[in-house]
Coordinates of C-alpha atoms in Angstrom, one line a residue:
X1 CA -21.9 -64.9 -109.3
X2 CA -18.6 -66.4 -109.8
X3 CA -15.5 -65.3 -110.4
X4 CA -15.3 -67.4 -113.8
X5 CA -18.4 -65.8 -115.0
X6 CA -17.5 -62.2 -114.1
X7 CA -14.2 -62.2 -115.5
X8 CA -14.6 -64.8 -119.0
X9 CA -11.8 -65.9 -120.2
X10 CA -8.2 -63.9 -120.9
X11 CA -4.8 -63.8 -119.2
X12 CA -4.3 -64.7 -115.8
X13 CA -3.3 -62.1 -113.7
X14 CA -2.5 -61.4 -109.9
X15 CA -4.9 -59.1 -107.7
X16 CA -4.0 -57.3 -104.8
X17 CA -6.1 -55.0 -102.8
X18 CA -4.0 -53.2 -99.8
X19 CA -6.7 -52.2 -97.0
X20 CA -5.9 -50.5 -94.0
X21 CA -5.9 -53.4 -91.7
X22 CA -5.4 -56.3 -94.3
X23 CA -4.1 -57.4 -97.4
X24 CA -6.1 -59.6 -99.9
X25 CA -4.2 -60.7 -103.2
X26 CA -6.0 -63.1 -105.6
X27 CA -4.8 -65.2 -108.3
X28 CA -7.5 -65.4 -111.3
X29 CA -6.5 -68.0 -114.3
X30 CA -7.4 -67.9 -118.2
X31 CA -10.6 -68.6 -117.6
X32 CA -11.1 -65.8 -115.5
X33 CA -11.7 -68.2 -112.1
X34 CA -10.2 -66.8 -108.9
X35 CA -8.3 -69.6 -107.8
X36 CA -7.2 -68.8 -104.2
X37 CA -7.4 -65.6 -101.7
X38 CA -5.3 -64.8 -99.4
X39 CA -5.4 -62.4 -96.4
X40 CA -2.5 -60.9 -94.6
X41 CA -2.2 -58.1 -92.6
X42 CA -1.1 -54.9 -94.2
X43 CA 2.4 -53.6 -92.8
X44 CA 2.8 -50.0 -91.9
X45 CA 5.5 -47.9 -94.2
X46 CA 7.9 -46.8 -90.8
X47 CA 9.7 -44.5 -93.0
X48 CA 6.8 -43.0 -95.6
X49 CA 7.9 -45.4 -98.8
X50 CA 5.9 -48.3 -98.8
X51 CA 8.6 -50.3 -99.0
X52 CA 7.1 -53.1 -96.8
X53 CA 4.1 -53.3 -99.5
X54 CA 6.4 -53.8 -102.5
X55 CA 8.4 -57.1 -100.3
X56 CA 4.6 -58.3 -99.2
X57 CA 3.3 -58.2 -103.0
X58 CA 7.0 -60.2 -104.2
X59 CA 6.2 -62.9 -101.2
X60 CA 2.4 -63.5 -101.8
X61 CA 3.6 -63.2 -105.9
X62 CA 6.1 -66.2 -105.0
X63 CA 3.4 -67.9 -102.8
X64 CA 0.8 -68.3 -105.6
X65 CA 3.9 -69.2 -107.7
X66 CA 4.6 -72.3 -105.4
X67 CA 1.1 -73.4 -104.8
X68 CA 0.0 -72.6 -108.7
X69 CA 2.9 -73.8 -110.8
X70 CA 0.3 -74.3 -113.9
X71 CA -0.7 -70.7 -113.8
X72 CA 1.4 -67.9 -114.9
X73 CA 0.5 -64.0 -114.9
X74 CA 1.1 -61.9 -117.1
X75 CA 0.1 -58.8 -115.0
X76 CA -1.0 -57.3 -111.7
X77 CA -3.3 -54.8 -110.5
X78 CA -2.4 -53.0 -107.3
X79 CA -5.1 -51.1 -105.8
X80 CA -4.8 -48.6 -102.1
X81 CA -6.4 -46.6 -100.1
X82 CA -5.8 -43.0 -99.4
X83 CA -5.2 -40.3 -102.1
X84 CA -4.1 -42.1 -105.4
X85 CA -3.4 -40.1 -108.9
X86 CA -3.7 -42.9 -110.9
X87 CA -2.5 -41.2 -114.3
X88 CA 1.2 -41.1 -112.4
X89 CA 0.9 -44.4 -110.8
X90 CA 1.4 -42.9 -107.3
X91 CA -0.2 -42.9 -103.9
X92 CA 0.0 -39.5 -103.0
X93 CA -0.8 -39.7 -99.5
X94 CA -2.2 -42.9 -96.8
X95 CA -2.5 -41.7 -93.1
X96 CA -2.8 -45.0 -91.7
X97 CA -0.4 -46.7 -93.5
X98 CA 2.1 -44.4 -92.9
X99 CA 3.2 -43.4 -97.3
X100 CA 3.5 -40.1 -98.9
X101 CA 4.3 -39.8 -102.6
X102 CA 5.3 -44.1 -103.1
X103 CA 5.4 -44.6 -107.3
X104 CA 3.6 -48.0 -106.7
X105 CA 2.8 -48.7 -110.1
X106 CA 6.7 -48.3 -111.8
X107 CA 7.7 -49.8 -108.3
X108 CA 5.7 -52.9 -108.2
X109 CA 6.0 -53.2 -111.8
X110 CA 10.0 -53.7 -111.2
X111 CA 9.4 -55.6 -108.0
X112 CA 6.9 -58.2 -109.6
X113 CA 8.5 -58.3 -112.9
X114 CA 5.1 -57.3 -114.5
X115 CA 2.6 -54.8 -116.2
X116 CA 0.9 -53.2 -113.2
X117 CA -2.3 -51.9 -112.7
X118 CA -2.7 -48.9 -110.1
X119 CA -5.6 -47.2 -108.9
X120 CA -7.4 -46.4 -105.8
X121 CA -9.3 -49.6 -104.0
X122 CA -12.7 -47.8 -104.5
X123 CA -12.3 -46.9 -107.7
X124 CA -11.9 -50.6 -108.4
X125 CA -14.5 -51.7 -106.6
X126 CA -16.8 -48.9 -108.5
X127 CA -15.0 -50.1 -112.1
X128 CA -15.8 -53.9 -111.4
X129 CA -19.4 -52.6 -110.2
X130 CA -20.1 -50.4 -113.4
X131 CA -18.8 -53.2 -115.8
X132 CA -20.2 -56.0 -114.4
X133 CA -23.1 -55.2 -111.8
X134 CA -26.8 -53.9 -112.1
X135 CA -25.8 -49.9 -112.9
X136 CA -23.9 -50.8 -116.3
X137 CA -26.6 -49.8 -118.1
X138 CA -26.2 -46.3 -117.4
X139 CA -24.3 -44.0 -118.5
X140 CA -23.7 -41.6 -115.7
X141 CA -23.4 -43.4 -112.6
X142 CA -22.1 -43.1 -109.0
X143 CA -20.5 -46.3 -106.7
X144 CA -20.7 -45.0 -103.1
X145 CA -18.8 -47.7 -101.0
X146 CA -19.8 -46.9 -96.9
X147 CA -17.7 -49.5 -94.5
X148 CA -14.6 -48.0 -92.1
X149 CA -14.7 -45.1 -94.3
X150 CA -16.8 -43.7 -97.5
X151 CA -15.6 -43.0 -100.8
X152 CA -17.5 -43.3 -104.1
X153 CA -15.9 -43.6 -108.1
X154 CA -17.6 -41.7 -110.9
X155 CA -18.6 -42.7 -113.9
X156 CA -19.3 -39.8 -116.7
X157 CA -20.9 -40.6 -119.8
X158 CA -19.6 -43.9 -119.2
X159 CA -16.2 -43.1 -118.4
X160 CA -14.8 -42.7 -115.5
X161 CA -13.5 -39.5 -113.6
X162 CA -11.2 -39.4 -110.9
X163 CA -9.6 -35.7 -111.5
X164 CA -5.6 -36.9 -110.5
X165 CA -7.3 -38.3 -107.3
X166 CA -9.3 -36.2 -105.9
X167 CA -12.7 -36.7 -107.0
X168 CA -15.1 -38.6 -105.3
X169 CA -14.1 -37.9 -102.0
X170 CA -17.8 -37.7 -100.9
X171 CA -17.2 -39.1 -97.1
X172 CA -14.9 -35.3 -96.2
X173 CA -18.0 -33.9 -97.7
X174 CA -19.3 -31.5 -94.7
X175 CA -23.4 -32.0 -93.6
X176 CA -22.6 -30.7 -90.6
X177 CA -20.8 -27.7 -90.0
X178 CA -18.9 -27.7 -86.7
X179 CA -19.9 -31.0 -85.8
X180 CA -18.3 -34.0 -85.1
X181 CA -14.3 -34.4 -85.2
X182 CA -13.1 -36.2 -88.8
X183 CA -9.8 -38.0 -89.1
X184 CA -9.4 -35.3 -92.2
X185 CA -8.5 -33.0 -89.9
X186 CA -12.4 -31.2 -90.4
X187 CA -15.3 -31.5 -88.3
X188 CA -18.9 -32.3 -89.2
X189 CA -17.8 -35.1 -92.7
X190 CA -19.9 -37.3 -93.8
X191 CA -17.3 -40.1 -92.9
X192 CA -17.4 -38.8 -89.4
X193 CA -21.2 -39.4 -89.2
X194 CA -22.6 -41.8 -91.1
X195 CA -19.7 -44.6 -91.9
X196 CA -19.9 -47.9 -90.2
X197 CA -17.4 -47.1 -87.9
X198 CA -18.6 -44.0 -86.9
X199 CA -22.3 -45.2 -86.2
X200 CA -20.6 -47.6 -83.8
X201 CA -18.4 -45.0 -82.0
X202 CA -21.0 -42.1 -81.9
X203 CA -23.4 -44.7 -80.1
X204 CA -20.5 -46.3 -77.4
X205 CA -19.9 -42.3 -76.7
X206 CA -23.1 -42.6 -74.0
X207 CA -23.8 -46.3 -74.1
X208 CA -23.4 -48.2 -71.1
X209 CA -23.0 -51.5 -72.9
X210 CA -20.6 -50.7 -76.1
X211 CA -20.9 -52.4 -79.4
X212 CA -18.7 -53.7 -81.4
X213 CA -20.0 -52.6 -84.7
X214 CA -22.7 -50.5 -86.7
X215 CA -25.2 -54.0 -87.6
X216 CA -25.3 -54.1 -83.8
X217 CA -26.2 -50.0 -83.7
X218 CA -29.0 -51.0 -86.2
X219 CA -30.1 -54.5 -84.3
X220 CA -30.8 -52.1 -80.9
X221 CA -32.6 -49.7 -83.2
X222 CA -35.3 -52.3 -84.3
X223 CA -35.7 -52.9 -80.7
X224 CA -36.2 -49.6 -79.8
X225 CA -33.5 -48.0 -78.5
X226 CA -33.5 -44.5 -78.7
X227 CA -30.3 -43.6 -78.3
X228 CA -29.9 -46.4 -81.2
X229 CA -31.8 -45.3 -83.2
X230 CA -31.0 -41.3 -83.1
X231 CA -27.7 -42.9 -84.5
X232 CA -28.7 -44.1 -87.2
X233 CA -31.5 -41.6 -88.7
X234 CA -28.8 -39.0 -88.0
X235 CA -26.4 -41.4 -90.4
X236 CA -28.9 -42.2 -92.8
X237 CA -30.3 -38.2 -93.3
X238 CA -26.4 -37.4 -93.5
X239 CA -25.9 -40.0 -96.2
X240 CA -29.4 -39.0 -98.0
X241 CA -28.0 -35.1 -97.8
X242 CA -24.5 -35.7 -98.9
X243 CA -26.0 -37.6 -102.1
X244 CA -28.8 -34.9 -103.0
X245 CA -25.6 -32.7 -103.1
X246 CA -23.8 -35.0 -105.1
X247 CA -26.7 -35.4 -107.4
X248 CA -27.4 -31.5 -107.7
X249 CA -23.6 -31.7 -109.3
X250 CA -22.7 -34.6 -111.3
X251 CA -27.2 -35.8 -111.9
X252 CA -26.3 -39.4 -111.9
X253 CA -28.9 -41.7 -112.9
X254 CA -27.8 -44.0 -110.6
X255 CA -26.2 -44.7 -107.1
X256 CA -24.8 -47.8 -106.3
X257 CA -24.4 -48.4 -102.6
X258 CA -22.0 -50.9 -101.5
X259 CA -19.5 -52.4 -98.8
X260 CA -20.5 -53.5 -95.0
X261 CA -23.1 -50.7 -94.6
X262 CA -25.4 -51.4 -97.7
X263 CA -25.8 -55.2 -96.2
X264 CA -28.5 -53.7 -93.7
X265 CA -30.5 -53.3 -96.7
X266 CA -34.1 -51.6 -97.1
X267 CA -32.7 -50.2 -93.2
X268 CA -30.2 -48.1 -95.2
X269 CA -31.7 -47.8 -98.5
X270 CA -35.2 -46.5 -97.8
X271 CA -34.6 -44.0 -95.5
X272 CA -31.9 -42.5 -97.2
X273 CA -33.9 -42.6 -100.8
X274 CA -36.6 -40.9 -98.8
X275 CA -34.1 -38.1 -97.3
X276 CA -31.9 -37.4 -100.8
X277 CA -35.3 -36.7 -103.0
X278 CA -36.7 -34.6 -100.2
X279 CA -34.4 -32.4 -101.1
X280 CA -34.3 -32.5 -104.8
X281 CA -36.8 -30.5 -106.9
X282 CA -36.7 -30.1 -110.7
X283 CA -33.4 -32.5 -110.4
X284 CA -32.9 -36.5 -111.9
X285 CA -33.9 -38.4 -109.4
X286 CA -31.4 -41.3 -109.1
X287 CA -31.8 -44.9 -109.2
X288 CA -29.9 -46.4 -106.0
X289 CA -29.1 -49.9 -106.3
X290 CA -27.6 -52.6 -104.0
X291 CA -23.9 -53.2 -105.1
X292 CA -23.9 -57.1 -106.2
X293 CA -20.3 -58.2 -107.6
X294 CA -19.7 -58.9 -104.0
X295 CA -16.9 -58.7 -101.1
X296 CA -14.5 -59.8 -103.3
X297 CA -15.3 -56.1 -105.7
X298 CA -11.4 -55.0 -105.3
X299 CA -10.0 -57.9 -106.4
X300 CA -12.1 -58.5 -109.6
X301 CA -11.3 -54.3 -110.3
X302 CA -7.8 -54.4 -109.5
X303 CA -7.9 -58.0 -111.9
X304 CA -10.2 -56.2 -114.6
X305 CA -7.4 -53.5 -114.7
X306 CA -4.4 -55.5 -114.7
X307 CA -5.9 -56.9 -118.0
X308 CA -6.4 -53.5 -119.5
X309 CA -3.0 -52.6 -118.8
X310 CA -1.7 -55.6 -120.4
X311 CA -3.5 -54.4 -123.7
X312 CA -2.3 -51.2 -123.3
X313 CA 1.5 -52.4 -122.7
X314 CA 1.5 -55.0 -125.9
X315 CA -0.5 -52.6 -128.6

């Protein structure tokens, strides 16, 4: 799907989706077209204020400037990792990226010179899947994103609920009391189990070749490794346990899986539909559905928001 087709047409805005490792910012025009990406890496905050973020956002902002003179935004959206209240505009906390308490949205707002959008980068992702993907159609819906980490936004009777932040924090959900080390600070989270990155390090523990990644975890599987394989069914039960939890709670009607994980497809999907319902009874039994706006999810939310908060700013 293109960008021009998921966006339509409206006022260009700027994007910007601050991972831990990298940086992508995206320019999208009136016609709703993303019209360039660029990736940069994402500098650490030495002294807890973002500061470095804010001067990267003003030198990418001037680069699409230079390179784009016939487009001109007329917002942003900013989207992070970490613990985000989105209502104050402030990431609370990001233990990689070394911020506590940074008021990104006033901040970048002054910085850029703009209306900006603020809200955590899966929540994004989850907004741009729920408006524009396969699980729009319901009302009550959950987007579980599994790559380095897990995270999920929730959508409640079509609106969605973050609770100052701290909702949907489903990968420091515990299915496994005293196990496994999490970089929470608890042992036995989801995260710590079933995430891509953790599927790659709980197999290089006693491997004698390492991997480099989960797809390769999953490629050994097939083949019939054991040790592979044990990996992965103990991901995919954790994942299938964490969301028969989740459903108990909140009875979605559907679960969108998304980010690097959900491309191994029917691998992930089936046995973890298999687990979850195994242990439901009289509940909903979910829908789950492959996430399909794409790797470029953040940017379209963060772009989707910007333009909200430009209506919001000028009514």
């Amino acid at each position: 799907m293109t960008a021009s087709r998921i966006l339509g047409s409206g006022p260009a805005v700027l994007a910007f989706d601050v991972g831990g490792t990298d940086t992508k910012a995206g320019l999208f025009d009136e016609e709703g077209s993303l019209r360039e990406v660029v990736r940069v890496p994402t500098p650490y905050s030495t002294d807890g204020s973002g500061d470095a973020v804010l001067t990267q956002l003003s030198v990418l902002t001037n680069r699409f400037a230079a390179r784009h003179p016939d487009i001109v935004p007329r917002a942003a959206g900013l989207i992070v990792p970490g613990l985000v209240d989105d209502d104050a505009g402030v990431g609370v906390y990001a233990e990689n990226l070394g911020w506590r308490n940074v008021p990104f949205r006033d901040a970048a707002s002054s910085t850029l010179g703009l209306p900006v959008a603020f809200t955590h980068d899966v929540r994004a992702a989850g907004t741009a899947e729920y408006r524009l993907g396969a699980a729009g159609r319901f009302g009550n819906v959950m987007v579980v994103v599994i790559g380095t980490g897990i995270a999920s936004a929730i959508f409640l009777d079509g609106k969605p609920y973050s609770a100052s932040g701290f909702a949907g924090e489903i990968g420091h959900a515990v299915v496994d009391v005293g196990g496994v080390p999490c970089a929470c600070g608890g042992n036995g989270c989801l995260e710590a189990i079933a995430s891509a990155g953790a599927i790659a390090r709980l197999y290089n523990r006693n491997a004698a070749s390492p991997v480099a990644g989960a797809r390769e975890v999953l490629e050994l599987a097939r083949s019939g490794n054991r040790a592979a394989a044990s990996v992965w069914n103990t991901a995919t039960d954790a994942l299938g346990l964490a969301l028969s939890q989740a459903v108990a709670l909140l009875a979605p009607e559907a679960i969108v899986l998304g980010g690097g994980l959900a491309q191994a497809g029917n691998a992930l999907f089936a046995p973890v539909e298999e687990r979850m319902n195994s242990l439901l009874t009289f509940h909903r039994r979910p829908v789950l559905l492959p996430a399909t706006v794409g790797e470029n999810a953040g940017l379209v939310g963060a772009a989707l928001g910007a333009r909200q908060r430009l209506t919001e700013v000028t009514a």
